[in-house]
Coordinates of C-alpha atoms and ligand atoms in Angstrom, one line a residue:
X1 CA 111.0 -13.0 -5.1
X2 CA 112.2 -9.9 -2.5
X3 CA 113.8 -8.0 -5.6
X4 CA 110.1 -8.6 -7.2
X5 CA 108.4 -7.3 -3.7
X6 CA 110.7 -4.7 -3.4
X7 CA 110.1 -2.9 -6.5
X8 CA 106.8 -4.2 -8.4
X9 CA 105.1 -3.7 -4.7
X10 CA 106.4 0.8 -4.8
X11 CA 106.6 0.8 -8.3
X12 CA 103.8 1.1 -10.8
X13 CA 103.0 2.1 -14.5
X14 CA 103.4 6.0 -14.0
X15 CA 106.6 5.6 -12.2
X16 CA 110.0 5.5 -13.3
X17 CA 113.4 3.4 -12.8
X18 CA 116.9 3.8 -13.6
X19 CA 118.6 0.9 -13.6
X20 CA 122.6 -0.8 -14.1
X21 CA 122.9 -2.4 -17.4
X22 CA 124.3 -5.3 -15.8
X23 CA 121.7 -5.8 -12.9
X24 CA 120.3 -9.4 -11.6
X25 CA 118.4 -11.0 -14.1
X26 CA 115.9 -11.1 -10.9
X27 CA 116.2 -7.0 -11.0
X28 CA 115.3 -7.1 -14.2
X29 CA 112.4 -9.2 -14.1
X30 CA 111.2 -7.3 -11.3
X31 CA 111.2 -4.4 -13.3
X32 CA 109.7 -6.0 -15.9
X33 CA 106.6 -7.0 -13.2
X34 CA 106.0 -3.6 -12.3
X35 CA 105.5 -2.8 -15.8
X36 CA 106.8 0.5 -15.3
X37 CA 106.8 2.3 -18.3
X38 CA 109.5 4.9 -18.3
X39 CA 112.9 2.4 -17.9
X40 CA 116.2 4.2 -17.7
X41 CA 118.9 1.9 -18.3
X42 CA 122.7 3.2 -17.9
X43 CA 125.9 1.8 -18.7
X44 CA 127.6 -0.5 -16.2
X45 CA 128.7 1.6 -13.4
X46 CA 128.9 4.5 -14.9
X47 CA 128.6 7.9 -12.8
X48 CA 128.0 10.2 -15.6
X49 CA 125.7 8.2 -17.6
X50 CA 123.5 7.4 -15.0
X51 CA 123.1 11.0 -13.8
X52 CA 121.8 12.1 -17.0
X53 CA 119.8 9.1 -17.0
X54 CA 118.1 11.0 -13.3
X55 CA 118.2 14.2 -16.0
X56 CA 115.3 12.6 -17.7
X57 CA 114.0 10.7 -15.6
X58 CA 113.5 14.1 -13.3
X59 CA 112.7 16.1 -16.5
X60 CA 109.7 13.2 -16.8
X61 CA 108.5 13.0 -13.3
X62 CA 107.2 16.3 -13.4
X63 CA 104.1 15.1 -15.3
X64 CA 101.8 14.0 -12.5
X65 CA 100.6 10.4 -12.3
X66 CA 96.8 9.9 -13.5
X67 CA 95.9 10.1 -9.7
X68 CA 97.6 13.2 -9.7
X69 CA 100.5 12.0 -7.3
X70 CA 104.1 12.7 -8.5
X71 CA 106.2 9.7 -9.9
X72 CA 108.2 7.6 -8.0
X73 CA 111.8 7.6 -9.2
X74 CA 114.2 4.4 -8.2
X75 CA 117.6 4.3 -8.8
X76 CA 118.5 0.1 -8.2
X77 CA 122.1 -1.3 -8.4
X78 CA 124.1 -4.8 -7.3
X79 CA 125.9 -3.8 -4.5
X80 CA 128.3 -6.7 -6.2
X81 CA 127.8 -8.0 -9.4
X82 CA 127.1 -11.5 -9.3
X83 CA 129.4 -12.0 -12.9
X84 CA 131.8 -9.6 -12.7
X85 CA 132.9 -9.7 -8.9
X86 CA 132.9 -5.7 -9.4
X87 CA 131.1 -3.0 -6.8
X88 CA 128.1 -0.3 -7.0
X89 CA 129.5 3.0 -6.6
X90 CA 127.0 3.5 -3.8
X91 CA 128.2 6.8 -2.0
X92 CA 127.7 8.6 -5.6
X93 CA 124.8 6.8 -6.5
X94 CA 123.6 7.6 -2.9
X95 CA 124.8 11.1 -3.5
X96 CA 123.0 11.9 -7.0
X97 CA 119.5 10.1 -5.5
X98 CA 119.6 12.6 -2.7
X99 CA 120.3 15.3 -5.1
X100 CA 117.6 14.4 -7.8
X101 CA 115.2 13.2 -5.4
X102 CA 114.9 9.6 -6.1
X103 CA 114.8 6.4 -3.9
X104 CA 117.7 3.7 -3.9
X105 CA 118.1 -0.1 -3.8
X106 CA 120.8 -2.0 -3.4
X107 CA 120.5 -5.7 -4.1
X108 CA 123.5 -6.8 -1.5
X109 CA 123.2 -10.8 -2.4
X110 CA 127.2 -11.0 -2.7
X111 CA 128.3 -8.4 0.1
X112 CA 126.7 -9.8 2.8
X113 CA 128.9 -12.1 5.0
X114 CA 131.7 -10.8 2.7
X115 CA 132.3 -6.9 2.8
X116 CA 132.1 -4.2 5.4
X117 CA 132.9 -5.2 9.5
X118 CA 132.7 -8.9 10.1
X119 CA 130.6 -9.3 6.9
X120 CA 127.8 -6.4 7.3
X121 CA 127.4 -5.8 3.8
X122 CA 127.9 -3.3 1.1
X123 CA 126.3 -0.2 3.2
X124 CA 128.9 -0.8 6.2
X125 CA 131.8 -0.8 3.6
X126 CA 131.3 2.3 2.4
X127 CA 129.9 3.9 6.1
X128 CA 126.6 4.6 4.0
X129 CA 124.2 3.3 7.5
X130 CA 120.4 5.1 7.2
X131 CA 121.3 6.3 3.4
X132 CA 120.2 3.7 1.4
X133 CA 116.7 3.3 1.4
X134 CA 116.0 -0.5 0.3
X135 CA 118.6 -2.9 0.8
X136 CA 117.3 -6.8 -0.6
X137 CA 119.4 -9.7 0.8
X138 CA 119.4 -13.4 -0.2
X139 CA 120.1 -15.9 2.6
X140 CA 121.5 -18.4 -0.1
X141 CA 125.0 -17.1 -0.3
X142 CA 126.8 -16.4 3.2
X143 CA 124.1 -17.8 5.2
X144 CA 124.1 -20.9 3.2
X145 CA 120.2 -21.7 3.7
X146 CA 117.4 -20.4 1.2
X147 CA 114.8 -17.1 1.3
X148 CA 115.4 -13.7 1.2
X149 CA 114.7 -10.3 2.6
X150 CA 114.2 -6.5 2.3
X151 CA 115.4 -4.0 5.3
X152 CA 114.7 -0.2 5.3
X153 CA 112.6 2.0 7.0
X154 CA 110.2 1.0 9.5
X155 CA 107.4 2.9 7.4
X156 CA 108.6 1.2 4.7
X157 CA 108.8 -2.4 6.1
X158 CA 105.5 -2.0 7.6
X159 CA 103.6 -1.1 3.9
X160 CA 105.2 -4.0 2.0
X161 CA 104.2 -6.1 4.9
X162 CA 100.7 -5.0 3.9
X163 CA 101.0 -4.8 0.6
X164 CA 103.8 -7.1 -1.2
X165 CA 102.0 -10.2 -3.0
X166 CA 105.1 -12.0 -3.0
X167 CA 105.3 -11.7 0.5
X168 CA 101.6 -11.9 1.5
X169 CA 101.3 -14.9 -0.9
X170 CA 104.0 -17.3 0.0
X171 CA 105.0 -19.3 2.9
X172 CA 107.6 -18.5 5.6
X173 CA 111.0 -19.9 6.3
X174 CA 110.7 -23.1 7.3
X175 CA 112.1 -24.2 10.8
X176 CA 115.5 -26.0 9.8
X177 CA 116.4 -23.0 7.1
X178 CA 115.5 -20.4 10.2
X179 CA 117.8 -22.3 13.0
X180 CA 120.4 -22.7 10.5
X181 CA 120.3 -18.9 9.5
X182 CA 120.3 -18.3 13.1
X183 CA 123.2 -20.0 13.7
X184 CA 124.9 -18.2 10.8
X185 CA 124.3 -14.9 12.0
X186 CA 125.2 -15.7 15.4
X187 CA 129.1 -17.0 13.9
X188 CA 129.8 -13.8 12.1
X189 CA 128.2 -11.8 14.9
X190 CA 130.7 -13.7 18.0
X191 CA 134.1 -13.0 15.3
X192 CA 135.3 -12.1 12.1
X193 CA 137.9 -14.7 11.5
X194 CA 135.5 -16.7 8.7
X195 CA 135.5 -13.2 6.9
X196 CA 138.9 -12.3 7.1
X197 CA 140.0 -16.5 5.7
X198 CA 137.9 -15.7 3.2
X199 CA 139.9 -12.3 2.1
X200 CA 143.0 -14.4 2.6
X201 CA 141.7 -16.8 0.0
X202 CA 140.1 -14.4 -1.9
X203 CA 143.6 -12.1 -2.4
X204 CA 145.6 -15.8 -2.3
X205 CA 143.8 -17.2 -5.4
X206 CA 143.4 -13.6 -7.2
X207 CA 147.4 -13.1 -7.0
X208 CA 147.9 -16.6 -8.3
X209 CA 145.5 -16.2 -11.2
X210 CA 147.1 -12.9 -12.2
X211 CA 150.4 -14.5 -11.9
X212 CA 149.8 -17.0 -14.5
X213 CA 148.5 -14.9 -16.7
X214 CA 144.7 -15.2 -16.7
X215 CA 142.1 -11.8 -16.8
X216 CA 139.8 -12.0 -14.3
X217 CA 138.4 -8.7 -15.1
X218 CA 137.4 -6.1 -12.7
X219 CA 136.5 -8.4 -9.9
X220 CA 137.1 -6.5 -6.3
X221 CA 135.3 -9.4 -4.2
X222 CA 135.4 -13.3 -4.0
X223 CA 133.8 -13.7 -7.1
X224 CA 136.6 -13.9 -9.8
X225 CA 136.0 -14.7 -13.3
X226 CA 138.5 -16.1 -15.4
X227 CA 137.5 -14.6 -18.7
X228 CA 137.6 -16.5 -21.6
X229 CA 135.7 -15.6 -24.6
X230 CA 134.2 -18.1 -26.6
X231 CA 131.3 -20.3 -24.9
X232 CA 132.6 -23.5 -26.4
X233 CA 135.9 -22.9 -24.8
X234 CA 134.2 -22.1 -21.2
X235 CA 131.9 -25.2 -21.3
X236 CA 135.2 -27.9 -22.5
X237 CA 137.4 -25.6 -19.7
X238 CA 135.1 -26.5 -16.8
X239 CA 134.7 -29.9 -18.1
X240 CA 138.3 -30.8 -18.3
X241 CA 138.2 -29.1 -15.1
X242 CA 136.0 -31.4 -13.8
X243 CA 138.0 -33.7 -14.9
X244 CA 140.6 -33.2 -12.5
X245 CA 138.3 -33.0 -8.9
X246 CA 137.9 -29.3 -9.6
X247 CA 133.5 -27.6 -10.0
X248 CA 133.7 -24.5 -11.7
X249 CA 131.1 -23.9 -13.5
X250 CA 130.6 -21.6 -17.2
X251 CA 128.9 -18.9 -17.6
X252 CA 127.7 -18.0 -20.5
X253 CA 125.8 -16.2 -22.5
X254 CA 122.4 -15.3 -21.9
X255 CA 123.6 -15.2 -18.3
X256 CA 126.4 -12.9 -19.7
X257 CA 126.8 -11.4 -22.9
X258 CA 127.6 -13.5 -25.8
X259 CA 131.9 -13.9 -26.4
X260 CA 132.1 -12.4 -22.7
X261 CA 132.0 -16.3 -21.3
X262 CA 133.8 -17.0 -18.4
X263 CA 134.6 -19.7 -15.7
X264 CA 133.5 -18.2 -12.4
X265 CA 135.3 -19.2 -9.2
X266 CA 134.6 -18.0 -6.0
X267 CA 136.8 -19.1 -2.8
X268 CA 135.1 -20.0 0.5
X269 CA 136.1 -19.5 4.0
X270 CA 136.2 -23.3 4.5
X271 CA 138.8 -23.7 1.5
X272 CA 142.1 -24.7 2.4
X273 CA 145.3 -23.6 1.1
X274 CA 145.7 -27.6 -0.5
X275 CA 142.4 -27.3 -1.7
X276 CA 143.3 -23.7 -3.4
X277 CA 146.5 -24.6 -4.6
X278 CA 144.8 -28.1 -6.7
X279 CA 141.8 -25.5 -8.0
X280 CA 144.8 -23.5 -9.2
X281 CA 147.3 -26.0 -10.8
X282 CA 143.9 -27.2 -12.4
X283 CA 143.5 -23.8 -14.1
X284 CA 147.4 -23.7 -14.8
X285 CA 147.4 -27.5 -16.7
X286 CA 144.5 -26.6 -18.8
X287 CA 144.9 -22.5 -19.3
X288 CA 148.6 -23.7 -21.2
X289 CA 147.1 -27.0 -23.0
X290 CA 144.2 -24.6 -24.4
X291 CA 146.2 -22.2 -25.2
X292 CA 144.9 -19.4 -22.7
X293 CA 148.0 -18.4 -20.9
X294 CA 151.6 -19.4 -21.8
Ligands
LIG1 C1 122.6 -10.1 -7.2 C2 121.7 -11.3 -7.0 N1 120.5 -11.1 -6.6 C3 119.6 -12.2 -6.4 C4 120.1 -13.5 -6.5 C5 119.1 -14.6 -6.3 O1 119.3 -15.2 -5.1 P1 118.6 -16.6 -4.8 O2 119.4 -17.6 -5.6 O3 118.8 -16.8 -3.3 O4 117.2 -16.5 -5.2 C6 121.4 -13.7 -6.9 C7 121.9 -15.1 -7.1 O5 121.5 -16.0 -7.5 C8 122.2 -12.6 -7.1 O6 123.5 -12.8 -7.5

């Protein structure tokens, strides 16, 4: 619902978004609401594709809206792709908006909590404060309650107060979710040990996986997918996992595309080495009796 408010409240018909192939389905559908016309998709992380998408896009903008106003162009990434475990190049992204002209989003549901100074997000990890100009957050992840939430400027802020149905037209937090997020903030605010246990895991279980022999693609965060192909060998992989204590779950196609299925495992900060080391002998048993690794 914020990644709906964020763009289908700025964007309209006349305006015009360019937009990762492998966005948030709730990016997409957000798009979809805005029922912006001109759609510039570009290939997954990919610099030189998307600026010639901002080419056209710029080429296109200078046909004034029916109001006569110029169009709106929005440039709207993952800051870390909830699949894939990989990152938005934001400084160059950041870079070719300010060249071209256009606004940016950033959709940092996995990087807050997780990247950047005690957990600060994608815009702290790559020193990008004040450059971004949307940034939509989930407090389901990190925070470990429910809702979610745009920052930017205060101008900004202030007109989707007034303006954003999804906002205008829904309740608030409600009290338990807000003390709970509260709390949240206020442990990765007073250290950064929860962050840092959860790199720890993170590289632990990443070296161990590579080790034996599984792909777990590009992943540069917690989120590691163990790549496996087929869908019928991701569902019976995270059911024999199951098996054994261990809830991974499959993803699979249309959440990914088909043959690309994986089972996706992301450590926590509350994950002990035991319970690490039984997740991965798990993986081990059943990688070598399905034939994955050797
Ligand atoms: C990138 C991204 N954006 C948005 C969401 C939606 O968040 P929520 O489940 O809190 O609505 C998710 C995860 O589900 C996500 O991975």
């Amino acid at each position: 619902m914020a990644n709906c408010a964020a763009i289908s409240t700025i964007i309209g018909k006349e305006d015009i978004v360019v937009s990762d192939e492998l966005n948030h389905a709730s990016i997409i559908d957000a798009i979809r609401l805005s029922q912006v016309k001109n759609k510039f998709i570009y290939k997954h992380l990919d610099i030189s594709d998307l600026e010639s998408k901002i080419k056209e896009a710029t080429k296109l903008s200078k046909t004034p809206k029916s109001d006569g106003s110029t169009p709106r162009i929005l440039i709207v990434t993952d800051g870390v792709f909830s699949m894939d475990g990989d990152l938005a190049p934001l400084p160059e992204i950041v870079w070719l908006a300010k060249e071209y002209g256009a606004l940016t989003m950033v959709d940092d549901a996995h990087g807050e909590g997780v990247l950047g100074e005690g957990g600060r997000g994608i815009v702290d990890h790559y020193g990008l404060h004040g450059h971004v100009d949307i940034e939509v957050g989930t407090l389901s992840k990190a925070f470990s309650v429910i809702g979610g939430f745009i920052t930017g400027r205060k101008t900004l802020i202030d007109y989707y107060k007034k303006n954003a149905r999804q906002y205008l037209f829904s309740n608030a937090l409600t009290i338990p979710d807000t003390a709970a997020l509260d709390e949240a903030v206020k442990i990765l605010e007073e250290s950064d040990e929860l962050v840092k246990k959860l790199w720890e895991n993170t590289n632990y279980i990443k070296d161990r996986f590579k080790n034996l022999g599984f792909n777990t693609g590009n992943s540069k965060t917690p989120i590691t997918p163990v790549m496996l192909g087929s869908e019928d060998v991701a569902r019976d992989f995270s059911t024999k996992l199951f098996e054994l204590n261990v809830f991974a779950t499959p993803i699979v196609y249309p959440m990914v595309a088909k043959d690309a299925a994986r089972v996706r495992v992301i450590p926590s900060a509350a994950h002990s080495r035991e319970d690490l080391n039984l997740g991965i002998s798990a993986f081990e048993k059943i990688g070598k009796e399905m034939g994955i690794i050797k």
